[in-house]
mmCIF file of C-alpha atoms in Angstrom:
data_model
loop_
_atom_site.group_PDB
_atom_site.id
_atom_site.type_symbol
_atom_site.label_atom_id
_atom_site.label_comp_id
_atom_site.label_asym_id
_atom_site.label_seq_id
_atom_site.Cartn_x
_atom_site.Cartn_y
_atom_site.Cartn_z
ATOM 1 C CA MET D 1 -18.420 46.248 8.146
ATOM 2 C CA LYS D 2 -22.074 44.828 7.974
ATOM 3 C CA ILE D 3 -24.097 45.279 11.351
ATOM 4 C CA TYR D 4 -26.977 42.676 11.786
ATOM 5 C CA SER D 5 -27.136 43.001 15.557
ATOM 6 C CA ILE D 6 -25.507 43.850 18.737
ATOM 7 C CA PRO D 7 -27.133 42.568 22.386
ATOM 8 C CA SER D 8 -28.247 45.572 24.380
ATOM 9 C CA ASN D 9 -26.823 43.606 27.336
ATOM 10 C CA LEU D 10 -23.574 42.445 25.596
ATOM 11 C CA LYS D 11 -21.226 40.263 27.800
ATOM 12 C CA THR D 12 -19.160 38.324 25.033
ATOM 13 C CA ILE D 13 -17.419 38.771 22.110
ATOM 14 C CA ILE D 14 -16.639 35.574 19.965
ATOM 15 C CA PHE D 15 -14.347 36.450 17.284
ATOM 16 C CA ASP D 16 -13.125 34.081 14.550
ATOM 17 C CA ILE D 17 -9.297 34.356 14.011
ATOM 18 C CA ASP D 18 -8.007 33.720 10.457
ATOM 19 C CA SER D 19 -8.737 37.289 7.935
ATOM 20 C CA THR D 20 -10.238 38.373 11.067
ATOM 21 C CA LEU D 21 -8.018 39.398 13.575
ATOM 22 C CA TYR D 22 -5.198 39.979 10.928
ATOM 23 C CA THR D 23 -5.295 40.732 7.100
ATOM 24 C CA ASN D 24 -2.306 38.844 5.164
ATOM 25 C CA GLN D 25 -3.923 37.348 2.080
ATOM 26 C CA VAL D 26 -0.110 35.452 1.360
ATOM 27 C CA TYR D 27 -0.606 33.540 4.659
ATOM 28 C CA ALA D 28 -4.284 32.941 4.076
ATOM 29 C CA PHE D 29 -3.576 31.186 0.921
ATOM 30 C CA GLU D 30 -0.813 29.093 2.149
ATOM 31 C CA GLN D 31 -3.085 27.917 5.283
ATOM 32 C CA VAL D 32 -5.471 25.964 3.066
ATOM 33 C CA ASP D 33 -2.565 25.425 0.526
ATOM 34 C CA CYS D 34 -0.438 23.706 2.831
ATOM 35 C CA GLN D 35 -3.081 21.179 3.332
ATOM 36 C CA VAL D 36 -4.250 20.795 -0.122
ATOM 37 C CA ARG D 37 -0.774 19.770 -0.865
ATOM 38 C CA GLU D 38 -0.570 17.282 2.208
ATOM 39 C CA PHE D 39 -3.655 15.747 0.722
ATOM 40 C CA ALA D 40 -2.227 15.963 -2.797
ATOM 41 C CA ARG D 41 0.626 13.925 -0.997
ATOM 42 C CA GLU D 42 -1.454 11.127 0.532
ATOM 43 C CA ARG D 43 -3.498 10.555 -2.599
ATOM 44 C CA GLY D 44 -0.474 10.422 -4.950
ATOM 45 C CA ILE D 45 -1.612 13.257 -7.476
ATOM 46 C CA THR D 46 -0.376 16.639 -8.402
ATOM 47 C CA ALA D 47 -0.813 19.666 -6.241
ATOM 48 C CA ASP D 48 -2.920 21.180 -9.036
ATOM 49 C CA GLU D 49 -4.954 18.164 -9.315
ATOM 50 C CA ALA D 50 -5.865 18.034 -5.309
ATOM 51 C CA ARG D 51 -6.395 22.123 -5.705
ATOM 52 C CA GLN D 52 -8.948 21.609 -8.657
ATOM 53 C CA MET D 53 -11.101 18.815 -6.562
ATOM 54 C CA VAL D 54 -11.072 20.890 -3.435
ATOM 55 C CA ALA D 55 -12.103 23.818 -5.956
ATOM 56 C CA ASP D 56 -14.947 21.542 -7.952
ATOM 57 C CA TYR D 57 -16.161 20.430 -4.632
ATOM 58 C CA ARG D 58 -16.648 23.865 -3.207
ATOM 59 C CA LYS D 59 -18.278 24.907 -6.379
ATOM 60 C CA LYS D 60 -20.909 22.343 -6.427
ATOM 61 C CA PHE D 61 -21.172 22.283 -2.572
ATOM 62 C CA ALA D 62 -22.380 26.367 -3.095
ATOM 63 C CA GLU D 63 -24.503 24.936 -6.378
ATOM 64 C CA LYS D 64 -26.675 22.729 -3.942
ATOM 65 C CA THR D 65 -26.683 24.963 -0.799
ATOM 66 C CA GLY D 66 -27.848 28.471 -2.111
ATOM 67 C CA GLY D 67 -24.275 29.832 -2.716
ATOM 68 C CA LYS D 68 -23.029 28.616 0.974
ATOM 69 C CA LYS D 69 -19.712 28.166 1.454
ATOM 70 C CA VAL D 70 -17.759 24.986 3.108
ATOM 71 C CA SER D 71 -14.817 25.127 5.275
ATOM 72 C CA LEU D 72 -11.413 23.077 4.225
ATOM 73 C CA GLY D 73 -12.286 20.804 7.011
ATOM 74 C CA ASN D 74 -15.609 19.778 5.778
ATOM 75 C CA THR D 75 -14.157 19.647 2.206
ATOM 76 C CA LEU D 76 -11.264 17.457 3.187
ATOM 77 C CA LEU D 77 -13.514 14.945 5.266
ATOM 78 C CA ALA D 78 -15.708 14.488 2.444
ATOM 79 C CA PHE D 79 -12.733 13.047 0.234
ATOM 80 C CA GLY D 80 -12.050 10.630 3.471
ATOM 81 C CA ILE D 81 -9.503 12.780 5.448
ATOM 82 C CA PRO D 82 -10.854 12.387 9.163
ATOM 83 C CA ILE D 83 -10.907 15.508 11.043
ATOM 84 C CA GLU D 84 -8.296 14.588 13.269
ATOM 85 C CA LYS D 85 -5.917 13.986 10.772
ATOM 86 C CA SER D 86 -6.821 17.815 9.459
ATOM 87 C CA VAL D 87 -6.147 18.883 13.054
ATOM 88 C CA GLU D 88 -2.831 17.191 12.809
ATOM 89 C CA TRP D 89 -1.833 18.548 9.689
ATOM 90 C CA ARG D 90 -2.533 21.900 10.597
ATOM 91 C CA LYS D 91 -0.386 21.131 14.017
ATOM 92 C CA ASN D 92 2.345 20.561 12.107
ATOM 93 C CA LEU D 93 2.392 22.462 8.910
ATOM 94 C CA LEU D 94 0.920 26.014 10.330
ATOM 95 C CA GLU D 95 3.557 28.617 11.823
ATOM 96 C CA PRO D 96 2.046 32.048 11.864
ATOM 97 C CA SER D 97 5.030 33.699 13.235
ATOM 98 C CA ASP D 98 6.265 33.411 9.726
ATOM 99 C CA PHE D 99 3.969 35.487 8.160
ATOM 100 C CA LEU D 100 2.409 37.951 11.243
ATOM 101 C CA LYS D 101 3.665 40.206 13.587
ATOM 102 C CA LYS D 102 2.869 42.484 16.350
ATOM 103 C CA ASP D 103 -0.271 44.746 15.780
ATOM 104 C CA GLU D 104 -0.477 47.704 17.702
ATOM 105 C CA ASN D 105 -3.389 48.598 16.730
ATOM 106 C CA LEU D 106 -5.285 45.444 17.658
ATOM 107 C CA ILE D 107 -3.531 45.313 20.985
ATOM 108 C CA GLU D 108 -4.865 48.712 21.842
ATOM 109 C CA THR D 109 -8.428 47.617 20.627
ATOM 110 C CA MET D 110 -8.410 44.473 22.589
ATOM 111 C CA LEU D 111 -7.111 46.045 25.645
ATOM 112 C CA GLU D 112 -10.221 48.143 25.797
ATOM 113 C CA LEU D 113 -12.520 45.711 24.646
ATOM 114 C CA LYS D 114 -11.201 43.406 27.429
ATOM 115 C CA LYS D 115 -12.205 45.762 30.145
ATOM 116 C CA LEU D 116 -16.000 45.579 29.018
ATOM 117 C CA TYR D 117 -16.436 42.067 27.902
ATOM 118 C CA SER D 118 -15.273 38.541 27.933
ATOM 119 C CA LEU D 119 -13.307 37.495 24.929
ATOM 120 C CA ILE D 120 -12.884 34.241 23.354
ATOM 121 C CA CYS D 121 -12.001 33.122 19.760
ATOM 122 C CA VAL D 122 -13.822 30.174 17.777
ATOM 123 C CA THR D 123 -11.731 28.653 14.816
ATOM 124 C CA ASN D 124 -11.507 26.276 12.225
ATOM 125 C CA ASN D 125 -7.669 25.813 13.111
ATOM 126 C CA PRO D 126 -6.762 23.760 15.966
ATOM 127 C CA VAL D 127 -5.903 25.382 19.540
ATOM 128 C CA LEU D 128 -2.254 25.314 19.108
ATOM 129 C CA PRO D 129 -1.652 27.459 15.794
ATOM 130 C CA ALA D 130 -4.380 29.685 16.909
ATOM 131 C CA ARG D 131 -2.779 30.439 20.276
ATOM 132 C CA LYS D 132 0.415 30.748 17.980
ATOM 133 C CA THR D 133 -1.368 33.431 16.112
ATOM 134 C CA LEU D 134 -2.796 35.214 19.045
ATOM 135 C CA GLU D 135 0.684 35.547 20.131
ATOM 136 C CA ALA D 136 2.309 37.067 16.843
ATOM 137 C CA LEU D 137 -0.354 39.161 16.977
ATOM 138 C CA GLY D 138 0.258 40.082 20.553
ATOM 139 C CA ILE D 139 -3.039 39.779 21.953
ATOM 140 C CA SER D 140 -3.011 36.308 23.171
ATOM 141 C CA GLU D 141 -3.218 37.942 26.841
ATOM 142 C CA PHE D 142 -6.454 39.318 26.436
ATOM 143 C CA ILE D 143 -7.900 35.972 25.005
ATOM 144 C CA PRO D 144 -7.536 33.152 27.824
ATOM 145 C CA GLU D 145 -10.036 30.422 25.667
ATOM 146 C CA ILE D 146 -10.065 29.207 22.308
ATOM 147 C CA ILE D 147 -12.563 26.737 20.766
ATOM 148 C CA GLY D 148 -10.495 24.985 18.067
ATOM 149 C CA LEU D 149 -10.960 22.554 15.630
ATOM 150 C CA ASP D 150 -9.296 19.808 18.180
ATOM 151 C CA THR D 151 -12.148 21.163 20.974
ATOM 152 C CA CYS D 152 -15.203 19.830 19.544
ATOM 153 C CA TYR D 153 -13.498 17.984 16.507
ATOM 154 C CA LYS D 154 -16.367 19.999 14.476
ATOM 155 C CA SER D 155 -15.806 22.396 11.777
ATOM 156 C CA LYS D 156 -17.609 25.573 11.338
ATOM 157 C CA PRO D 157 -20.342 26.031 10.284
ATOM 158 C CA ALA D 158 -21.234 23.650 13.473
ATOM 159 C CA LEU D 159 -23.425 24.468 16.378
ATOM 160 C CA GLU D 160 -21.327 22.845 18.624
ATOM 161 C CA PRO D 161 -18.251 24.952 18.917
ATOM 162 C CA PHE D 162 -20.537 28.241 19.533
ATOM 163 C CA LYS D 163 -22.713 26.222 22.103
ATOM 164 C CA LYS D 164 -19.070 25.614 23.942
ATOM 165 C CA ALA D 165 -17.884 29.235 23.912
ATOM 166 C CA ILE D 166 -21.314 30.112 25.413
ATOM 167 C CA GLU D 167 -20.701 27.512 28.043
ATOM 168 C CA MET D 168 -17.021 28.242 28.709
ATOM 169 C CA THR D 169 -17.815 32.372 29.139
ATOM 170 C CA GLY D 170 -21.108 31.654 31.433
ATOM 171 C CA SER D 171 -23.207 33.876 29.041
ATOM 172 C CA GLN D 172 -26.328 33.362 27.139
ATOM 173 C CA ALA D 173 -26.927 33.144 23.448
ATOM 174 C CA GLU D 174 -28.818 36.717 23.569
ATOM 175 C CA GLU D 175 -25.522 38.232 25.344
ATOM 176 C CA CYS D 176 -22.960 37.208 22.785
ATOM 177 C CA LEU D 177 -22.050 38.878 19.671
ATOM 178 C CA ALA D 178 -20.103 37.047 16.983
ATOM 179 C CA VAL D 179 -17.550 38.621 14.995
ATOM 180 C CA GLY D 180 -15.950 37.145 11.526
ATOM 181 C CA ASP D 181 -15.103 37.649 8.149
ATOM 182 C CA ARG D 182 -17.352 34.646 6.143
ATOM 183 C CA PHE D 183 -21.018 34.921 7.285
ATOM 184 C CA ASP D 184 -21.822 31.439 6.563
ATOM 185 C CA MET D 185 -18.773 30.216 8.977
ATOM 186 C CA ASP D 186 -18.895 32.552 11.783
ATOM 187 C CA LEU D 187 -22.265 34.175 11.803
ATOM 188 C CA SER D 188 -24.963 31.968 10.372
ATOM 189 C CA ILE D 189 -24.926 29.172 13.363
ATOM 190 C CA PRO D 190 -24.414 32.153 15.856
ATOM 191 C CA ILE D 191 -27.278 34.351 14.626
ATOM 192 C CA GLU D 192 -29.639 31.408 14.916
ATOM 193 C CA LEU D 193 -28.806 30.750 18.530
ATOM 194 C CA GLY D 194 -30.221 33.975 19.186
ATOM 195 C CA MET D 195 -26.342 36.269 19.128
ATOM 196 C CA GLY D 196 -25.531 39.445 17.414
ATOM 197 C CA GLY D 197 -23.405 39.274 14.569
ATOM 198 C CA ILE D 198 -21.090 41.817 12.464
ATOM 199 C CA LEU D 199 -19.268 40.716 9.140
ATOM 200 C CA VAL D 200 -15.943 42.461 8.902
ATOM 201 C CA THR D 201 -13.704 42.361 5.626
ATOM 202 C CA GLY D 202 -10.309 42.516 7.869
ATOM 203 C CA VAL D 203 -8.512 43.667 10.517
ATOM 204 C CA SER D 204 -9.106 47.222 10.212
ATOM 205 C CA GLU D 205 -12.680 47.199 10.838
ATOM 206 C CA ILE D 206 -11.868 45.839 13.971
ATOM 207 C CA TYR D 207 -10.027 48.723 15.238
ATOM 208 C CA SER D 208 -13.140 50.689 15.672
ATOM 209 C CA LEU D 209 -15.052 48.016 17.104
ATOM 210 C CA LYS D 210 -15.552 49.393 20.430
ATOM 211 C CA LYS D 211 -16.952 52.592 18.939
ATOM 212 C CA VAL D 212 -19.091 50.621 16.923
ATOM 213 C CA ILE D 213 -20.715 49.239 19.676
ATOM 214 C CA GLU D 214 -21.205 52.368 21.654
ATOM 215 C CA ASP D 215 -22.636 54.008 18.496
ATOM 216 C CA TYR D 216 -25.183 51.052 17.924
ATOM 217 C CA HIS D 217 -25.987 51.532 21.250
ATOM 218 C CA GLU D 218 -26.593 54.518 21.532
ATOM 219 C CA LYS D 219 -28.466 54.659 18.552
ATOM 220 C CA ASN D 220 -30.875 52.125 19.419
ATOM 221 C CA SER D 221 -31.360 53.458 22.851
ATOM 222 C CA SER D 222 -32.305 56.992 21.521
ATOM 223 C CA LEU D 223 -34.736 55.296 19.254
ATOM 224 C CA ILE D 224 -36.511 53.022 22.164
ATOM 225 C CA ASN D 225 -36.413 56.554 24.305
#
């Protein structure tokens, strides 16, 4: 876990979902690969050829941007696949319950966080599979709103999904904390907007989030005093 900052007047936590609220390498791979295979079928090429195209594009993007990552949605967009088509592919191809199950530790964590903060998700998946993911994990009731790829039709990192999250929760940027597993996608824009940010390596670090926030506030309060 890496803490960039946590707002002193924290009101809203903005979670990424995939590889943040669960850790499942098989599903993480399949989410990407099922779309790459669909792209291959549309182009009339092999799955391996499509995988290589995606890998090459991402490598070149990183080289041109100082190591930054690019989302699959924006990668496919560069290959002529509109975001709207990416949305439909994900809606039709992703079935989280085939890979995920209820996480009692996460349920307990979200129950405690919900008592203190507004919780919302910003994801590069459409709202439907994102909601199915939260349902499979057992935490859907704690997160009433999801900003998905089909909310703004913009893939992270983009300004619009995070501004929408601020609007929907009625918070100011400086009252929000973004939590995700990829800095470029999940944290770079929120931090630019003035939010706090925490980078995690998986769901096990989410379990301690309430204590991490409390300890951070206590430490910074003592420094001020």
